[in-house]
């Protein structure tokens, strides 16, 4: 199974696993999780049939390679379409935010800078450990973490040799995060960190990877976020994480400024905006600033 196929299968599996508990109280909002599971099952069956046809001599290598590329393209399209539906759906704003910005990031924001918002007790958040992510996604895709690790290593080698676009770099960072092995991340960062493309989305993805792997912000993850914001001052995830980095460093006024810019882009109503406003007010108080609106 090619790395692209595996990555797309993991995206479908992980999205279906995370989305369902988050939106289970919303009438009809479990459609995305159901669709993810159904799409994953169909793709797995088609991949198995493709491999069986090659083994039986019904497909030569050229035909097999072409069919596999088409299947990989479909898998990626399914994953991207599912993500788009989740982002745009009228579900609980905090559920959409968790999917859009990442469970580790918003859980950290909630616990470190807001207190314990009521969504933090949701079992989906509490269950979203690295080990569970790997076990659930790998099991659903029919592959082992060891196989994923081997394919990640091959992608590392291609990127290290200068091949691969921004999407490949983001895919590698996400794969590292799913594997959840700090030593593996550290080794990859040591080899590849200096070669990361200077594109905002890539920089933010790798900054989040370092934060999760290292258990907090440090000079390297903060530098990646600063570069991302210099290139794209209004990129939402960069603002969210950049504000969190500033708050962790005691730069409370900077955290306020970044989160207020993020708030300006968010829907005015809903739990995500409320949570973000609470974080902003806490940082305003620490910075010695008056409450918002005064």
Tab-separated table of C-alpha atoms in Angstrom:
chain	number	residue	atom	x	y	z
A	1	UNK	CA	0.000	0.000	0.000
A	2	UNK	CA	1.483	3.365	-1.019
A	3	UNK	CA	2.127	6.093	1.535
A	4	UNK	CA	-0.411	8.431	-0.072
A	5	UNK	CA	-3.100	5.771	0.197
A	6	UNK	CA	-2.241	5.059	3.821
A	7	UNK	CA	-2.222	8.745	4.711
A	8	UNK	CA	-5.651	9.248	3.173
A	9	UNK	CA	-7.018	6.123	4.873
A	10	UNK	CA	-5.668	7.410	8.197
A	11	UNK	CA	-7.280	10.783	7.611
A	12	UNK	CA	-10.647	9.157	6.952
A	13	UNK	CA	-10.334	6.810	9.909
A	14	UNK	CA	-9.163	9.433	12.364
A	15	UNK	CA	-11.746	12.000	11.257
A	16	UNK	CA	-14.594	9.553	11.621
A	17	UNK	CA	-13.310	8.513	15.062
A	18	UNK	CA	-12.913	12.062	16.378
A	19	UNK	CA	-15.987	13.658	14.824
A	20	UNK	CA	-18.594	11.200	16.062
A	21	UNK	CA	-18.110	11.666	19.839
A	22	UNK	CA	-17.792	15.422	19.425
A	23	UNK	CA	-21.103	15.820	17.621
A	24	UNK	CA	-23.072	12.884	18.969
A	25	UNK	CA	-25.555	15.150	20.753
A	26	UNK	CA	-26.337	17.068	17.547
A	27	UNK	CA	-29.305	15.609	15.676
A	28	UNK	CA	-28.158	14.143	12.368
A	29	UNK	CA	-24.603	15.366	12.883
A	30	UNK	CA	-23.141	11.876	12.919
A	31	UNK	CA	-23.374	11.749	9.117
A	32	UNK	CA	-19.703	12.649	8.683
A	33	UNK	CA	-18.532	9.818	10.917
A	34	UNK	CA	-20.810	7.334	9.136
A	35	UNK	CA	-19.644	8.539	5.731
A	36	UNK	CA	-16.005	8.286	6.801
A	37	UNK	CA	-16.458	4.674	7.883
A	38	UNK	CA	-18.363	3.801	4.698
A	39	UNK	CA	-15.813	5.473	2.431
A	40	UNK	CA	-12.982	3.755	4.245
A	41	UNK	CA	-14.641	0.340	3.878
A	42	UNK	CA	-15.197	0.819	0.136
A	43	UNK	CA	-11.642	1.987	-0.459
A	44	UNK	CA	-10.192	-0.919	1.499
A	45	UNK	CA	-12.285	-3.401	-0.507
A	46	UNK	CA	-11.225	-1.840	-3.796
A	47	UNK	CA	-7.583	-1.838	-2.784
A	48	UNK	CA	-7.797	-5.514	-1.788
A	49	UNK	CA	-9.463	-6.347	-5.113
A	50	UNK	CA	-6.760	-4.455	-6.974
A	51	UNK	CA	-3.986	-6.364	-5.209
A	52	UNK	CA	-5.780	-9.664	-5.816
A	53	UNK	CA	-6.082	-8.886	-9.535
A	54	UNK	CA	-2.363	-8.223	-9.771
A	55	UNK	CA	-1.542	-11.412	-7.850
A	56	UNK	CA	-3.781	-13.414	-10.205
A	57	UNK	CA	-2.046	-11.985	-13.253
A	58	UNK	CA	-5.142	-10.111	-14.398
A	59	UNK	CA	-3.275	-6.782	-14.296
A	60	UNK	CA	0.252	-6.087	-15.450
A	61	UNK	CA	2.472	-3.705	-13.481
A	62	UNK	CA	1.625	-0.665	-15.606
A	63	UNK	CA	-2.132	-1.204	-15.312
A	64	UNK	CA	-1.815	-1.912	-11.603
A	65	UNK	CA	0.215	1.264	-11.026
A	66	UNK	CA	-2.323	3.360	-12.932
A	67	UNK	CA	-5.260	1.856	-11.026
A	68	UNK	CA	-3.492	2.396	-7.714
A	69	UNK	CA	-2.804	6.056	-8.545
A	70	UNK	CA	-6.488	6.520	-9.314
A	71	UNK	CA	-7.439	4.873	-6.028
A	72	UNK	CA	-4.971	7.056	-4.121
A	73	UNK	CA	-6.441	10.161	-5.755
A	74	UNK	CA	-9.937	9.078	-4.746
A	75	UNK	CA	-8.809	8.388	-1.183
A	76	UNK	CA	-7.271	11.837	-0.869
A	77	UNK	CA	-10.341	13.449	-2.425
A	78	UNK	CA	-12.614	11.633	0.033
A	79	UNK	CA	-10.498	12.779	2.983
A	80	UNK	CA	-10.398	16.389	1.788
A	81	UNK	CA	-14.127	16.467	1.044
A	82	UNK	CA	-14.920	15.046	4.462
A	83	UNK	CA	-12.741	17.643	6.159
A	84	UNK	CA	-14.464	20.403	4.195
A	85	UNK	CA	-17.906	19.124	5.225
A	86	UNK	CA	-16.880	18.966	8.873
A	87	UNK	CA	-15.471	22.488	8.798
A	88	UNK	CA	-18.572	23.937	7.178
A	89	UNK	CA	-21.266	22.047	9.038
A	90	UNK	CA	-23.567	23.821	11.495
A	91	UNK	CA	-22.498	21.707	14.434
A	92	UNK	CA	-21.316	22.915	17.797
A	93	UNK	CA	-18.657	25.572	17.040
A	94	UNK	CA	-16.292	24.008	19.522
A	95	UNK	CA	-16.566	20.683	17.699
A	96	UNK	CA	-15.756	22.389	14.413
A	97	UNK	CA	-12.880	24.207	16.073
A	98	UNK	CA	-11.490	20.990	17.491
A	99	UNK	CA	-11.426	19.437	14.044
A	100	UNK	CA	-10.119	22.577	12.341
A	101	UNK	CA	-7.392	23.525	14.804
A	102	UNK	CA	-6.568	20.149	16.296
A	103	UNK	CA	-7.568	18.473	19.553
A	104	UNK	CA	-4.126	18.871	21.191
A	105	UNK	CA	-4.002	22.614	20.550
A	106	UNK	CA	-7.460	23.527	21.818
A	107	UNK	CA	-7.216	21.136	24.746
A	108	UNK	CA	-3.996	22.892	25.728
A	109	UNK	CA	-5.607	26.300	25.307
A	110	UNK	CA	-8.526	25.235	27.431
A	111	UNK	CA	-6.530	23.760	30.276
A	112	UNK	CA	-3.651	26.250	30.356
A	113	UNK	CA	-5.296	29.581	29.664
A	114	UNK	CA	-9.029	29.327	30.199
A	115	UNK	CA	-9.369	27.031	33.171
A	116	UNK	CA	-11.472	23.968	32.501
A	117	UNK	CA	-14.168	24.789	29.956
A	118	UNK	CA	-17.068	22.424	30.101
A	119	UNK	CA	-16.167	20.766	26.810
A	120	UNK	CA	-12.845	19.673	28.303
A	121	UNK	CA	-14.650	16.908	30.190
A	122	UNK	CA	-15.887	15.362	26.955
A	123	UNK	CA	-14.599	11.832	26.752
A	124	UNK	CA	-13.550	12.422	23.144
A	125	UNK	CA	-11.019	14.993	24.304
A	126	UNK	CA	-9.883	12.900	27.232
A	127	UNK	CA	-9.533	9.861	24.945
A	128	UNK	CA	-7.589	11.665	22.222
A	129	UNK	CA	-4.180	10.454	23.329
A	130	UNK	CA	-1.498	9.639	20.800
A	131	UNK	CA	-1.700	5.931	21.550
A	132	UNK	CA	-5.448	5.848	20.965
A	133	UNK	CA	-5.129	7.783	17.721
A	134	UNK	CA	-2.588	5.320	16.375
A	135	UNK	CA	-4.531	2.255	17.498
A	136	UNK	CA	-7.865	3.473	16.135
A	137	UNK	CA	-6.632	4.831	12.811
A	138	UNK	CA	-4.206	2.015	12.062
A	139	UNK	CA	-6.757	-0.645	12.953
A	140	UNK	CA	-9.410	0.966	10.763
A	141	UNK	CA	-6.985	1.204	7.845
A	142	UNK	CA	-5.899	-2.412	8.260
A	143	UNK	CA	-2.227	-1.607	8.816
A	144	UNK	CA	0.128	-1.653	11.777
A	145	UNK	CA	1.972	1.287	13.356
A	146	UNK	CA	5.205	-0.413	12.262
A	147	UNK	CA	4.102	-0.296	8.627
A	148	UNK	CA	3.188	3.368	8.992
A	149	UNK	CA	6.584	4.064	10.540
A	150	UNK	CA	8.360	2.384	7.614
A	151	UNK	CA	6.395	4.392	5.068
A	152	UNK	CA	7.030	7.592	7.012
A	153	UNK	CA	10.740	6.811	6.861
A	154	UNK	CA	10.540	6.473	3.089
A	155	UNK	CA	8.777	9.834	2.828
A	156	UNK	CA	11.473	11.344	5.046
A	157	UNK	CA	14.124	10.081	2.647
A	158	UNK	CA	12.371	11.622	-0.359
A	159	UNK	CA	11.991	14.992	1.346
A	160	UNK	CA	15.564	14.905	2.586
A	161	UNK	CA	16.726	14.416	-1.015
A	162	UNK	CA	14.817	17.508	-2.127
A	163	UNK	CA	11.695	15.834	-3.538
A	164	UNK	CA	8.165	16.639	-2.411
A	165	UNK	CA	5.937	19.708	-2.235
A	166	UNK	CA	4.382	21.603	0.671
A	167	UNK	CA	1.583	19.040	0.935
A	168	UNK	CA	4.132	16.264	1.417
A	169	UNK	CA	5.811	18.202	4.217
A	170	UNK	CA	2.466	18.729	5.946
A	171	UNK	CA	1.605	15.047	5.495
A	172	UNK	CA	4.889	14.075	7.140
A	173	UNK	CA	4.274	16.348	10.138
A	174	UNK	CA	0.773	14.930	10.606
A	175	UNK	CA	2.087	11.386	10.335
A	176	UNK	CA	4.693	12.098	12.998
A	177	UNK	CA	1.955	13.460	15.230
A	178	UNK	CA	-0.228	10.393	14.775
A	179	UNK	CA	2.685	8.084	15.580
A	180	UNK	CA	3.219	10.045	18.796
A	181	UNK	CA	6.844	8.990	19.345
A	182	UNK	CA	8.900	11.961	20.649
A	183	UNK	CA	12.197	10.240	19.814
A	184	UNK	CA	11.052	9.620	16.227
A	185	UNK	CA	9.982	13.269	15.947
A	186	UNK	CA	13.298	14.470	17.384
A	187	UNK	CA	15.289	12.416	14.885
A	188	UNK	CA	13.180	13.624	11.962
A	189	UNK	CA	13.414	17.238	13.097
A	190	UNK	CA	17.195	17.008	13.410
A	191	UNK	CA	17.481	15.795	9.808
A	192	UNK	CA	14.764	17.852	8.158
A	193	UNK	CA	14.049	20.919	10.282
A	194	UNK	CA	16.348	23.209	8.318
A	195	UNK	CA	14.757	22.138	5.011
A	196	UNK	CA	11.118	22.911	5.827
A	197	UNK	CA	9.519	25.080	3.102
A	198	UNK	CA	8.889	28.643	4.221
A	199	UNK	CA	5.143	28.434	3.677
A	200	UNK	CA	2.748	29.438	6.495
A	201	UNK	CA	0.678	26.242	6.541
A	202	UNK	CA	3.793	24.056	6.610
A	203	UNK	CA	5.464	26.122	9.339
A	204	UNK	CA	2.364	25.978	11.540
A	205	UNK	CA	1.976	22.224	11.034
A	206	UNK	CA	5.555	21.616	12.136
A	207	UNK	CA	5.246	24.044	15.044
A	208	UNK	CA	2.228	22.105	16.303
A	209	UNK	CA	4.144	18.859	15.892
A	210	UNK	CA	6.994	20.165	18.073
A	211	UNK	CA	4.589	21.504	20.712
A	212	UNK	CA	2.811	18.157	20.995
A	213	UNK	CA	6.029	16.101	20.919
A	214	UNK	CA	7.822	18.275	23.472
A	215	UNK	CA	4.901	18.945	25.764
A	216	UNK	CA	4.894	22.711	25.296
A	217	UNK	CA	6.263	25.672	23.417
A	218	UNK	CA	10.002	26.216	23.092
A	219	UNK	CA	12.309	28.454	21.073
A	220	UNK	CA	12.077	26.353	17.922
A	221	UNK	CA	8.295	25.958	17.796
A	222	UNK	CA	7.842	29.644	18.637
A	223	UNK	CA	10.258	30.659	15.870
A	224	UNK	CA	8.252	28.629	13.344
A	225	UNK	CA	5.054	30.380	14.420
A	226	UNK	CA	6.669	33.819	14.220
A	227	UNK	CA	7.816	33.080	10.674
A	228	UNK	CA	4.342	31.860	9.717
A	229	UNK	CA	2.725	35.025	11.083
A	230	UNK	CA	5.281	37.213	9.332
A	231	UNK	CA	4.256	35.573	6.052
A	232	UNK	CA	0.494	35.361	6.761
A	233	UNK	CA	-0.518	37.693	9.632
A	234	UNK	CA	-4.155	36.566	9.643
A	235	UNK	CA	-3.718	32.788	9.267
A	236	UNK	CA	-6.158	31.424	11.899
A	237	UNK	CA	-4.170	28.476	13.181
A	238	UNK	CA	-0.991	30.571	13.348
A	239	UNK	CA	-2.875	33.205	15.346
A	240	UNK	CA	-4.295	30.574	17.704
A	241	UNK	CA	-0.966	28.928	18.354
A	242	UNK	CA	1.018	32.161	18.226
A	243	UNK	CA	-1.227	33.600	20.917
A	244	UNK	CA	-0.821	30.473	23.000
A	245	UNK	CA	2.973	30.683	22.646
A	246	UNK	CA	2.928	34.320	23.722
A	247	UNK	CA	0.742	33.525	26.738
A	248	UNK	CA	3.045	30.681	27.761
A	249	UNK	CA	6.023	33.061	27.544
A	250	UNK	CA	4.304	35.679	29.702
A	251	UNK	CA	3.790	38.039	26.754
A	252	UNK	CA	0.162	38.596	27.627
A	253	UNK	CA	-0.441	41.727	25.544
A	254	UNK	CA	0.829	39.905	22.453
A	255	UNK	CA	-1.473	36.977	23.225
A	256	UNK	CA	-4.418	39.380	23.475
A	257	UNK	CA	-3.575	41.034	20.161
A	258	UNK	CA	-3.314	37.711	18.326
A	259	UNK	CA	-6.405	36.131	19.813
A	260	UNK	CA	-8.461	39.259	19.150
A	261	UNK	CA	-7.472	39.011	15.486
A	262	UNK	CA	-8.534	35.363	15.548
A	263	UNK	CA	-11.816	36.254	17.261
A	264	UNK	CA	-12.570	38.768	14.509
A	265	UNK	CA	-12.579	35.874	12.025
A	266	UNK	CA	-14.726	33.515	14.115
A	267	UNK	CA	-18.542	33.313	14.136
A	268	UNK	CA	-19.766	35.745	16.784
A	269	UNK	CA	-21.977	33.200	18.536
A	270	UNK	CA	-21.103	29.795	19.862
A	271	UNK	CA	-18.863	28.048	22.329
A	272	UNK	CA	-15.614	28.571	20.447
A	273	UNK	CA	-16.028	32.352	20.427
A	274	UNK	CA	-17.057	32.275	24.099
A	275	UNK	CA	-14.022	30.182	25.021
A	276	UNK	CA	-11.723	32.469	23.074
A	277	UNK	CA	-13.238	35.587	24.658
A	278	UNK	CA	-12.664	34.102	28.105
A	279	UNK	CA	-9.033	33.419	27.209
A	280	UNK	CA	-8.631	36.971	25.925
A	281	UNK	CA	-10.096	38.481	29.087
A	282	UNK	CA	-7.777	36.364	31.238
A	283	UNK	CA	-4.780	37.550	29.228
A	284	UNK	CA	-5.941	41.178	29.335
A	285	UNK	CA	-6.064	40.971	33.107
A	286	UNK	CA	-2.554	39.482	33.275
A	287	UNK	CA	-1.276	42.204	30.943
A	288	UNK	CA	-2.811	44.943	33.098
A	289	UNK	CA	-5.209	45.927	30.322
A	290	UNK	CA	-8.818	46.979	30.922
A	291	UNK	CA	-11.582	44.504	30.065
A	292	UNK	CA	-12.753	44.458	26.464
A	293	UNK	CA	-15.264	47.176	25.681
A	294	UNK	CA	-13.933	49.586	28.310
